[in-house]
Coordinates of C-alpha atoms in Angstrom, one line a residue:
Chain A
M1 CA 70.8 152.0 64.0
F2 CA 72.1 148.9 62.5
P3 CA 69.9 146.8 60.8
E4 CA 71.5 143.7 61.2
L5 CA 72.2 144.0 64.9
N6 CA 68.3 144.2 65.1
S7 CA 67.8 141.0 63.4
I8 CA 70.5 139.4 65.5
L9 CA 68.7 140.4 68.5
N10 CA 65.4 140.6 67.0
T11 CA 64.3 143.7 67.7
S12 CA 63.1 146.5 66.1
P13 CA 62.1 150.3 67.2
N14 CA 58.5 149.0 66.5
N15 CA 58.8 145.6 68.7
F16 CA 61.2 145.7 71.5
R17 CA 61.4 144.4 74.9
S18 CA 60.4 146.7 77.7
G19 CA 62.1 146.9 81.1
D20 CA 65.1 145.6 79.9
F21 CA 68.6 146.4 81.0
I22 CA 71.4 146.1 78.1
L23 CA 75.0 146.2 79.3
L24 CA 77.6 146.9 76.7
S25 CA 81.3 146.2 77.8
D26 CA 84.4 146.0 75.8
R27 CA 88.1 145.0 76.4
Q28 CA 90.7 146.6 74.5
A29 CA 88.2 147.7 71.8
D30 CA 85.7 150.3 71.4
A31 CA 82.1 149.4 71.9
S32 CA 81.0 153.0 71.5
F33 CA 79.6 152.2 67.8
L34 CA 77.1 150.3 69.8
I35 CA 75.9 153.4 71.9
H36 CA 75.3 155.2 68.6
H37 CA 73.0 152.3 67.8
Y38 CA 71.0 152.6 70.5
L39 CA 70.8 156.1 70.6
S40 CA 69.5 156.5 67.4
F41 CA 67.1 153.0 67.6
Y42 CA 65.4 154.9 71.0
L43 CA 65.0 158.1 69.3
R44 CA 63.5 156.5 66.1
A45 CA 61.2 154.4 68.6
G46 CA 59.8 157.7 69.9
C47 CA 61.1 157.1 73.5
K48 CA 62.1 159.9 75.7
V49 CA 65.7 159.3 76.2
C50 CA 68.3 160.3 79.1
F51 CA 71.7 160.3 78.1
L52 CA 74.8 160.7 80.3
G53 CA 77.3 161.7 77.9
L54 CA 80.3 161.5 80.8
V55 CA 82.8 160.9 77.8
Q56 CA 82.5 162.9 74.8
S57 CA 80.7 166.3 73.9
F58 CA 77.0 166.6 72.5
S59 CA 78.7 167.7 69.1
H60 CA 80.4 164.3 68.8
Y61 CA 77.2 162.5 69.2
S62 CA 75.3 164.6 67.0
A63 CA 77.9 164.5 64.4
V64 CA 77.9 160.6 64.4
S65 CA 73.9 160.5 64.8
Q66 CA 73.2 162.8 61.6
R67 CA 75.0 159.8 59.6
L68 CA 72.7 157.3 61.0
G69 CA 69.8 159.8 60.2
V70 CA 68.5 161.4 63.4
N71 CA 68.8 164.8 64.7
L72 CA 70.2 165.2 68.3
T73 CA 69.6 168.9 68.2
Q74 CA 65.9 168.9 67.0
A75 CA 65.2 166.1 69.5
R76 CA 66.9 168.0 72.4
E77 CA 64.7 171.2 71.6
K78 CA 61.7 169.4 71.4
G79 CA 62.3 167.6 74.8
Q80 CA 62.5 164.2 73.7
L81 CA 66.4 164.0 74.4
V82 CA 67.7 165.1 77.6
F83 CA 71.6 165.3 77.7
L84 CA 73.8 165.9 80.6
E85 CA 77.1 166.9 78.9
G86 CA 79.5 165.5 81.4
L87 CA 82.6 167.2 80.2
K88 CA 81.3 170.6 80.0
D89 CA 79.5 170.8 83.2
S90 CA 82.3 169.3 85.2
I91 CA 84.2 172.3 85.3
G92 CA 81.4 174.3 86.6
V93 CA 81.3 171.9 89.5
V94 CA 84.9 171.9 90.1
L95 CA 85.4 175.3 90.2
Q96 CA 82.1 175.7 92.0
E97 CA 80.4 178.1 89.8
D98 CA 76.9 177.7 89.9
T99 CA 75.6 176.5 93.5
S100 CA 72.0 177.6 92.9
Q101 CA 70.9 174.4 91.0
K102 CA 68.9 172.3 93.7
I103 CA 70.3 168.9 91.8
Q104 CA 73.7 169.1 91.6
P105 CA 74.1 165.4 89.0
L106 CA 78.2 165.8 88.9
N107 CA 78.8 166.4 92.9
Y108 CA 80.5 163.2 92.7
L109 CA 83.3 165.0 91.2
R110 CA 84.0 167.2 94.6
S111 CA 83.1 164.2 97.2
P112 CA 83.2 160.7 95.1
G113 CA 83.1 159.1 98.4
A114 CA 79.6 160.3 99.2
G115 CA 78.2 158.1 96.3
L116 CA 75.9 158.6 93.1
E117 CA 72.5 159.7 95.0
C118 CA 72.6 163.0 93.2
L119 CA 73.0 161.7 89.9
F120 CA 70.5 159.3 90.4
K121 CA 67.9 161.9 91.7
F122 CA 68.9 163.9 87.9
V123 CA 67.9 160.6 86.1
E124 CA 64.8 160.4 87.7
S125 CA 63.4 163.7 87.5
S126 CA 64.2 163.6 83.6
V127 CA 62.6 160.4 82.9
R128 CA 59.3 160.9 84.9
Q129 CA 57.1 162.4 82.4
S130 CA 56.0 165.9 82.9
E131 CA 52.5 167.0 82.5
D132 CA 53.0 169.4 79.9
G133 CA 54.3 168.9 76.6
E134 CA 54.4 165.7 74.5
T135 CA 54.0 162.3 75.6
W136 CA 56.9 160.0 74.4
G137 CA 57.4 156.3 74.7
P138 CA 58.8 154.5 77.6
P139 CA 62.0 156.0 79.2
V140 CA 65.1 155.2 78.0
L141 CA 68.5 155.8 80.1
I142 CA 71.9 155.4 78.1
I143 CA 75.3 155.9 79.5
D144 CA 78.7 156.4 78.2
D145 CA 80.3 155.0 79.9
L146 CA 80.1 154.4 83.4
S147 CA 83.6 152.9 84.2
V148 CA 85.0 156.6 83.8
L149 CA 83.5 157.3 87.5
L150 CA 86.1 154.7 88.9
S151 CA 88.8 156.7 87.5
L152 CA 87.1 159.9 89.3
G153 CA 87.2 157.9 92.4
V154 CA 83.7 156.6 92.8
S155 CA 83.8 153.1 94.3
A156 CA 82.5 150.2 92.2
G157 CA 79.9 149.8 94.9
A158 CA 78.5 152.7 94.9
I159 CA 78.3 152.7 91.0
L160 CA 76.4 149.1 91.6
D161 CA 74.1 150.7 93.8
F162 CA 73.3 153.7 91.5
S163 CA 72.8 151.1 88.8
L164 CA 70.4 149.2 91.2
Y165 CA 68.4 152.3 91.6
C166 CA 67.9 153.0 88.1
Q167 CA 67.0 149.5 86.9
A168 CA 64.4 149.5 89.9
T169 CA 63.0 153.0 88.6
I170 CA 63.4 152.8 84.9
C171 CA 63.2 149.0 84.3
S172 CA 60.9 147.8 86.7
E173 CA 58.7 150.6 88.2
L174 CA 58.2 152.5 84.4
Q175 CA 58.9 149.8 82.0
G176 CA 61.5 151.5 80.1
N177 CA 64.7 150.3 78.9
M178 CA 68.5 150.9 80.1
V179 CA 71.5 151.1 78.3
I180 CA 75.3 151.2 79.9
L181 CA 78.3 150.9 78.6
V182 CA 81.5 149.7 80.8
R183 CA 85.4 149.5 79.6
C184 CA 87.0 146.6 81.1
E185 CA 90.7 146.2 81.7
E186 CA 93.0 143.2 80.9
E187 CA 92.0 139.9 82.8
E188 CA 94.3 139.8 85.8
L189 CA 94.6 137.3 88.2
D190 CA 93.9 139.7 91.0
D191 CA 90.0 139.6 91.7
D192 CA 90.0 143.2 93.0
E193 CA 90.1 144.6 89.7
D194 CA 87.8 147.2 90.0
S195 CA 86.6 147.4 86.3
N196 CA 86.2 143.9 86.0
L197 CA 84.3 143.7 89.4
L198 CA 82.0 146.5 88.0
Q199 CA 81.3 144.5 85.0
R200 CA 80.6 141.3 86.9
G201 CA 78.1 143.0 89.2
L202 CA 76.4 144.7 86.1
I203 CA 76.2 141.3 84.4
H204 CA 74.3 140.0 87.4
Q205 CA 71.8 142.7 86.7
C206 CA 71.2 142.5 83.3
G207 CA 69.0 141.0 81.1
L208 CA 71.2 141.5 77.7
A209 CA 75.3 141.8 77.7
L210 CA 76.8 142.8 74.5
H211 CA 80.8 142.1 74.9
V212 CA 83.0 143.7 71.8
E213 CA 86.5 142.3 71.7
G214 CA 89.4 142.4 69.0
L215 CA 89.9 139.2 67.1
P216 CA 91.7 136.8 69.2
T217 CA 93.8 135.8 66.2
G218 CA 95.2 139.6 65.9
Y219 CA 94.5 142.7 63.9
C220 CA 92.4 142.1 60.5
R221 CA 91.5 144.9 57.8
D222 CA 88.2 144.0 57.1
I223 CA 87.2 142.5 60.5
H224 CA 87.0 144.8 63.1
G225 CA 86.4 142.9 65.8
Q226 CA 84.0 140.1 67.4
L227 CA 80.7 140.8 69.5
E228 CA 79.5 138.3 71.9
V229 CA 75.8 138.4 72.8
W230 CA 74.8 137.1 75.8
W231 CA 71.0 136.5 76.5
R232 CA 70.3 136.6 79.9
W233 CA 66.3 137.0 80.4
R234 CA 65.6 134.1 82.7
E235 CA 62.0 133.9 81.1
D236 CA 63.2 133.4 77.7
A237 CA 64.1 130.2 76.0
M238 CA 67.3 132.1 74.9
Y239 CA 68.5 131.7 78.9
N240 CA 72.2 131.9 79.2
Q241 CA 73.3 131.6 75.5
R242 CA 75.8 133.2 74.1
K243 CA 77.0 133.5 70.4
I244 CA 79.8 135.2 68.9
F245 CA 79.4 137.3 65.7
H246 CA 81.8 139.2 63.7
F247 CA 81.3 142.9 62.9
K248 CA 83.0 145.6 60.6
V249 CA 82.0 149.5 61.2
H250 CA 81.7 151.4 58.3
E251 CA 81.2 155.4 57.6
K252 CA 77.3 155.0 58.1
G253 CA 76.8 151.9 60.2
A254 CA 78.1 148.3 60.8
S255 CA 77.5 145.2 59.7
F256 CA 77.5 141.8 61.4
F257 CA 77.7 138.3 60.4
A258 CA 78.6 135.0 61.4
R259 CA 81.9 133.9 62.6
G260 CA 84.0 133.2 59.2
S261 CA 81.7 134.5 56.9
S262 CA 82.9 137.9 56.4
S263 CA 83.0 138.6 52.5
A264 CA 86.7 139.3 52.6
I265 CA 87.6 135.3 53.3
L266 CA 84.5 133.7 51.1
Chain B
M1 CA 71.5 115.6 99.1
L2 CA 70.1 118.8 97.4
S3 CA 66.7 117.5 98.1
N4 CA 67.1 116.7 101.4
I5 CA 68.0 120.0 102.1
L6 CA 65.3 121.6 100.3
Q7 CA 62.5 119.4 102.1
G8 CA 64.1 120.3 105.3
T9 CA 64.6 117.3 106.9
E10 CA 68.1 118.6 108.8
A11 CA 66.0 121.1 111.1
G12 CA 67.1 124.6 110.4
G13 CA 70.5 125.8 109.8
F14 CA 72.3 128.5 107.7
I15 CA 72.3 127.8 103.9
V16 CA 74.2 129.7 101.5
I17 CA 73.3 129.3 97.7
Q18 CA 76.4 130.6 95.9
D19 CA 76.4 131.6 92.1
T20 CA 78.3 133.5 89.5
V21 CA 77.6 135.3 86.2
K22 CA 78.0 132.1 84.6
Y23 CA 74.5 130.9 86.1
S24 CA 72.1 132.6 88.5
G25 CA 71.1 131.0 91.7
R26 CA 67.7 132.8 91.9
G27 CA 66.0 130.1 90.5
I28 CA 67.0 127.5 93.1
L29 CA 66.4 130.3 96.0
K30 CA 63.0 130.2 94.5
C31 CA 62.3 126.5 95.0
F32 CA 63.6 127.1 98.5
I33 CA 61.0 129.6 99.2
N34 CA 58.3 127.5 97.7
A35 CA 59.3 124.3 99.7
A36 CA 59.3 126.0 103.2
L37 CA 55.8 127.7 102.0
K38 CA 54.2 124.4 101.0
R39 CA 55.6 123.1 104.5
G40 CA 53.4 126.0 106.1
E41 CA 56.3 127.9 107.2
N42 CA 56.5 131.7 107.7
V43 CA 58.7 132.9 104.8
H44 CA 60.1 136.6 105.1
V45 CA 62.3 137.6 102.2
V46 CA 64.6 140.7 102.6
G47 CA 65.0 141.8 98.9
F48 CA 67.3 144.2 98.1
E49 CA 68.1 143.1 94.5
T50 CA 64.6 142.1 93.0
C51 CA 61.3 143.5 93.0
E52 CA 58.5 141.6 94.8
T53 CA 56.4 140.7 91.8
E54 CA 59.9 138.7 90.6
V55 CA 60.0 137.1 93.6
R56 CA 56.5 136.0 93.7
A57 CA 56.3 134.5 90.3
G58 CA 55.8 131.1 90.1
L59 CA 55.1 130.4 94.0
D60 CA 52.4 128.2 94.9
S61 CA 49.4 130.6 95.3
S62 CA 47.5 128.6 98.1
C63 CA 50.4 129.5 100.6
L64 CA 51.1 133.3 99.9
E65 CA 49.7 134.8 103.1
K66 CA 52.6 133.3 104.7
F67 CA 54.8 135.3 102.3
H68 CA 56.4 138.0 103.6
F69 CA 58.5 140.5 101.5
H70 CA 60.3 143.3 103.3
E71 CA 60.6 145.9 100.6
G72 CA 64.2 146.9 100.5
H73 CA 63.9 146.9 96.5
P74 CA 63.1 149.6 94.9
D75 CA 65.0 151.7 97.6
P76 CA 67.4 149.8 99.6
L77 CA 69.4 152.5 100.6
G78 CA 66.4 155.2 101.6
W79 CA 67.6 157.4 98.9
S80 CA 63.7 158.0 98.0
C81 CA 62.5 157.6 101.8
R82 CA 59.9 155.2 100.2
S83 CA 61.5 151.8 101.6
S84 CA 60.1 149.9 104.5
F85 CA 63.2 148.0 104.9
T86 CA 66.9 149.6 104.2
V87 CA 70.1 147.8 104.5
E88 CA 70.8 150.0 107.7
Q89 CA 68.1 147.9 109.3
F90 CA 70.1 144.6 108.5
T91 CA 70.6 144.1 112.3
T92 CA 69.5 141.6 114.5
E93 CA 66.9 143.4 116.8
D94 CA 65.2 144.8 113.5
I95 CA 64.9 141.4 111.8
T96 CA 63.9 139.9 114.9
L97 CA 61.1 142.4 115.6
L98 CA 60.1 142.3 111.6
V99 CA 59.9 138.3 112.5
Q100 CA 58.1 138.4 115.5
K101 CA 55.2 140.5 114.3
A102 CA 54.0 137.7 111.7
Q103 CA 54.7 135.0 113.8
H104 CA 51.8 132.4 113.7
A105 CA 53.3 129.8 111.7
K106 CA 55.0 126.7 112.8
A107 CA 58.6 128.0 112.2
S108 CA 60.1 131.4 110.4
V109 CA 62.6 131.3 107.5
L110 CA 64.5 134.2 106.6
V111 CA 65.5 134.8 103.0
V112 CA 68.3 137.0 102.0
D113 CA 68.3 138.2 98.6
S114 CA 71.3 138.9 98.4
L115 CA 73.7 138.5 100.9
S116 CA 76.1 140.3 98.4
F117 CA 74.4 143.7 98.5
V118 CA 74.2 143.3 102.6
L119 CA 78.2 142.7 102.6
R120 CA 78.6 145.4 100.2
H121 CA 77.3 148.1 103.0
H122 CA 78.5 146.3 106.0
Q123 CA 81.8 145.1 107.3
P124 CA 81.8 141.3 106.6
V125 CA 82.8 140.7 110.5
V126 CA 79.5 142.4 111.3
V127 CA 77.6 140.5 108.9
C128 CA 78.7 137.4 110.0
R129 CA 78.2 138.4 113.6
R130 CA 74.5 139.1 112.9
L131 CA 73.8 136.0 110.8
Q132 CA 75.2 133.8 114.0
E133 CA 73.2 135.8 116.6
L134 CA 69.8 135.6 114.3
R135 CA 70.7 131.7 113.8
K136 CA 70.8 131.5 117.7
G137 CA 68.3 133.7 118.4
G138 CA 65.3 131.1 118.3
V139 CA 63.0 133.1 116.5
I140 CA 64.5 131.9 113.1
K141 CA 64.8 128.4 112.3
T142 CA 66.3 128.9 109.0
I143 CA 68.5 131.3 107.0
I144 CA 69.0 131.0 103.5
G145 CA 71.0 133.3 101.7
L146 CA 71.9 134.1 98.2
L147 CA 75.9 135.0 97.6
H148 CA 77.5 136.3 94.3
S149 CA 80.7 134.8 94.7
D150 CA 82.4 136.3 92.0
L151 CA 81.8 139.9 93.3
H152 CA 83.8 139.4 96.6
Q153 CA 87.1 138.5 97.8
Q154 CA 87.7 134.9 98.2
G155 CA 88.2 135.5 102.0
V156 CA 84.7 137.1 102.5
V157 CA 83.3 134.1 100.6
G158 CA 84.6 131.8 102.8
S159 CA 84.2 133.8 105.8
V160 CA 80.4 133.4 105.2
C161 CA 80.2 130.1 103.9
H162 CA 82.3 128.8 107.0
L163 CA 79.1 129.9 109.3
A164 CA 76.5 128.0 106.7
S165 CA 75.3 124.3 107.5
A166 CA 74.8 123.9 103.8
V167 CA 76.7 125.7 100.7
I168 CA 75.1 125.0 97.2
S169 CA 77.3 126.4 94.4
V170 CA 75.5 126.5 90.8
A171 CA 77.2 126.3 88.0
P172 CA 75.8 125.7 84.0
A173 CA 76.0 122.2 82.9
S174 CA 77.2 121.3 79.5
N175 CA 73.7 120.4 78.5
E176 CA 72.0 123.8 78.6
N177 CA 68.5 123.1 80.1
C178 CA 70.1 122.2 83.6
G179 CA 72.9 123.2 86.0
V180 CA 75.1 121.7 88.2
A181 CA 75.0 122.0 92.1
K182 CA 77.9 121.2 94.5
T183 CA 76.5 120.8 97.9
T184 CA 78.5 120.8 101.0
R185 CA 76.6 119.8 104.0
R186 CA 78.1 119.8 107.5
T187 CA 76.1 118.0 110.1
K188 CA 75.7 118.6 113.8
S189 CA 78.2 116.1 114.7
G190 CA 80.9 117.8 112.4
K191 CA 80.9 115.3 109.3
V192 CA 81.4 117.1 106.3
M193 CA 79.6 115.8 103.0
Q194 CA 79.7 116.5 99.4
E195 CA 77.5 115.7 96.3
E196 CA 77.4 117.2 93.0
E197 CA 73.9 116.8 91.2
F198 CA 72.3 117.9 88.1
F199 CA 69.1 119.9 88.6
N200 CA 66.4 121.8 86.6
V201 CA 64.1 124.7 87.7
S202 CA 60.6 124.6 86.7
E203 CA 58.6 127.3 86.0
D204 CA 56.1 126.7 89.0
A205 CA 59.5 126.9 91.2
T206 CA 59.8 123.0 91.7
L207 CA 63.4 121.5 91.6
S208 CA 63.9 118.2 90.0
V209 CA 67.0 116.3 90.8
Q210 CA 69.0 114.1 88.2
T211 CA 72.0 112.2 89.1
R212 CA 73.0 112.5 85.1
P213 CA 71.6 114.7 82.6
H214 CA 69.5 112.9 80.4
Q215 CA 71.4 113.1 77.1
T216 CA 73.9 110.6 76.9
G217 CA 75.9 111.9 74.6
H218 CA 76.9 114.5 77.2
V219 CA 77.3 111.4 79.6
H220 CA 80.9 110.7 81.3
T221 CA 81.2 107.4 81.8
E222 CA 83.2 106.9 84.8
Q223 CA 83.2 102.7 85.1
Y224 CA 86.4 101.5 84.4
E225 CA 86.3 97.6 83.4
A226 CA 88.7 95.6 85.0
E227 CA 92.0 95.3 82.9
P228 CA 93.1 91.9 81.5
D229 CA 95.5 89.9 82.9
P230 CA 98.2 90.3 80.2
A231 CA 100.2 87.2 81.3
S232 CA 97.5 84.7 80.6
N233 CA 96.9 82.6 77.3
L234 CA 100.5 82.6 76.5
T235 CA 102.5 79.9 75.0
F236 CA 105.6 80.6 77.4
N237 CA 105.4 81.4 81.4
L238 CA 105.4 85.0 82.2
R239 CA 104.5 84.3 86.0
L240 CA 107.0 84.3 89.2
S241 CA 106.5 81.9 91.9
N242 CA 107.0 83.1 95.4
E243 CA 110.3 81.9 95.9
E244 CA 111.1 83.6 92.7
K245 CA 109.6 86.7 93.7
K246 CA 111.6 86.8 97.1
A247 CA 114.9 86.4 95.0
R248 CA 114.2 89.3 92.8
E249 CA 113.5 91.3 95.9
K250 CA 116.8 90.5 97.3
V251 CA 119.1 91.4 94.1
A252 CA 121.4 94.8 94.6
L253 CA 120.3 97.0 91.8
P254 CA 123.9 97.8 90.0
F255 CA 123.7 101.7 90.3
V256 CA 122.3 102.3 94.1
F257 CA 124.7 103.6 96.2
S258 CA 124.7 101.0 99.4
Q259 CA 126.4 101.2 102.1
E260 CA 128.5 98.4 101.1
K261 CA 129.8 100.1 98.0
K262 CA 130.3 103.3 99.5
S263 CA 132.9 101.9 102.3
A264 CA 134.4 99.9 99.8
L265 CA 135.2 103.1 97.3
L266 CA 136.5 105.1 100.3
K267 CA 138.5 102.4 101.7
P268 CA 142.2 102.6 100.0
S269 CA 142.9 99.7 98.5
P270 CA 146.3 98.0 98.9
G271 CA 148.8 98.0 96.1
S272 CA 147.0 100.7 94.5
G273 CA 148.8 103.9 92.9
R274 CA 150.0 106.1 95.6
I275 CA 150.6 110.0 94.3
M276 CA 153.9 111.8 94.9
Y277 CA 153.6 115.4 95.0
E278 CA 156.3 117.9 95.1
P279 CA 155.5 121.3 95.3
D280 CA 157.0 123.9 92.8
A281 CA 158.3 127.2 93.7
N282 CA 155.1 128.7 92.3
D283 CA 152.6 126.3 93.6
D284 CA 150.4 127.2 96.5
F285 CA 150.4 124.3 98.7
D286 CA 147.5 124.1 101.0
E287 CA 147.9 121.0 103.7
E288 CA 144.2 121.2 104.4
D289 CA 142.3 118.3 103.2
P290 CA 139.6 120.2 100.6
D291 CA 137.3 117.2 101.0
D292 CA 137.1 117.8 104.7
D293 CA 133.6 119.2 105.1
L294 CA 132.2 116.8 102.8
D295 CA 130.0 114.4 105.0
V296 CA 130.7 111.4 103.5

């Protein structure tokens, strides 16, 4: 996790808002470093994490988390982390190898028009505490990334329904948190652009939106991009405030600074 | 105009609150719910997108027995089979039944949170028809719907707003604490009125409307002072008398192609040079006048 980002957002693993829906988005940039931040953040906080890894393998996240000081394999063995490996399991679903499983979370691959009800049921069963075993903190759902489902034929409306259900169960009922990554296309005049529609729909639902983009002035070696933080909690004094920060991603973390205050410039 | 609609001075109708990601319309929606409760009306909220506790928060606690929340949320599609009202039940018959069950108040108000969710699961034509049937049904006096205008095509938003007697579009104001509402109201006689107002929603769901935001730094003065007459206070006379103005209007401008000039140019004047052309053996002499097709 990145300490500078924690201070910008005024949170820490010991003290964070519960019942929160955090939306990560990017446009022509890569916001996945924020996924690694939140994964290590919530594991450090002792929460039960359900991770839907739809675009990368478990070993990828494990390797990066190792650099951030968190052991994913151990967390998975202890039962703190439930990891859905989308890439590995999807071959089985497409080839219809294992039909004995009751809950088929990836059945949208065979019938994308049916919606994401099964995926939701998988998430729900993962986050509800089991009676035996250790009790962890509030449940957390992390998804990387949700917009890949659009390319698989699921409609934006079905994805918005899925996120609404997840929010209702995880955030409102169980007072846990949710972190979702979506990737957007270039802004076009055509309003029907599905990924932008998905992003707008999710922004309506979320309490905090972090948007990553490249610098508007072009490529820079020392500043990898800009991060816009949009506070949307209605009860907060910061309601509807947006601030832009610059960031640089390193080997073992990322540093964030106010615009124009990069050490390369000063 | 916003306060008038809020106080319900115009009996009933269909009110649409349009919002975008930039500013949420739920604050104003809550003010409408609170105002209706205070008037002693039965408020039926069909909630798909927010939970009951969030909607109840801030409402006047003395009138809460007239507040009925129909639990679409947390299970609006019936996936967990624990919902009392799914989106499939958004029909004229089902809603009328729901409202009639609790009919001991002056009038009933139906609040839909949100119309965007309903439009995602039903055809826009069907939704519009049902809303119109509910309006004319006689059981419900007012329908208030929240619509996220940036989640639908322009045509869909337009169709739903066309049914409405009042459309309130909210947006953020330059002053961060308040919002700006553009209200369009259609009266029964067909007259359309529009107004733009700044508003603030307090924690106890009361709406305060200002014509301008408080900070004068952000106020844009629209008063234009009368321009001073440039021809006054001079040592020479720049003004024209009435005869002089008439004479000025009569002057023919030099480059205007008027009818007289056109005929003068086209008529060959006597004594001007005549062109004698004798074609060579190589020349391609065409008897036709090349300017024949000109409309001069």
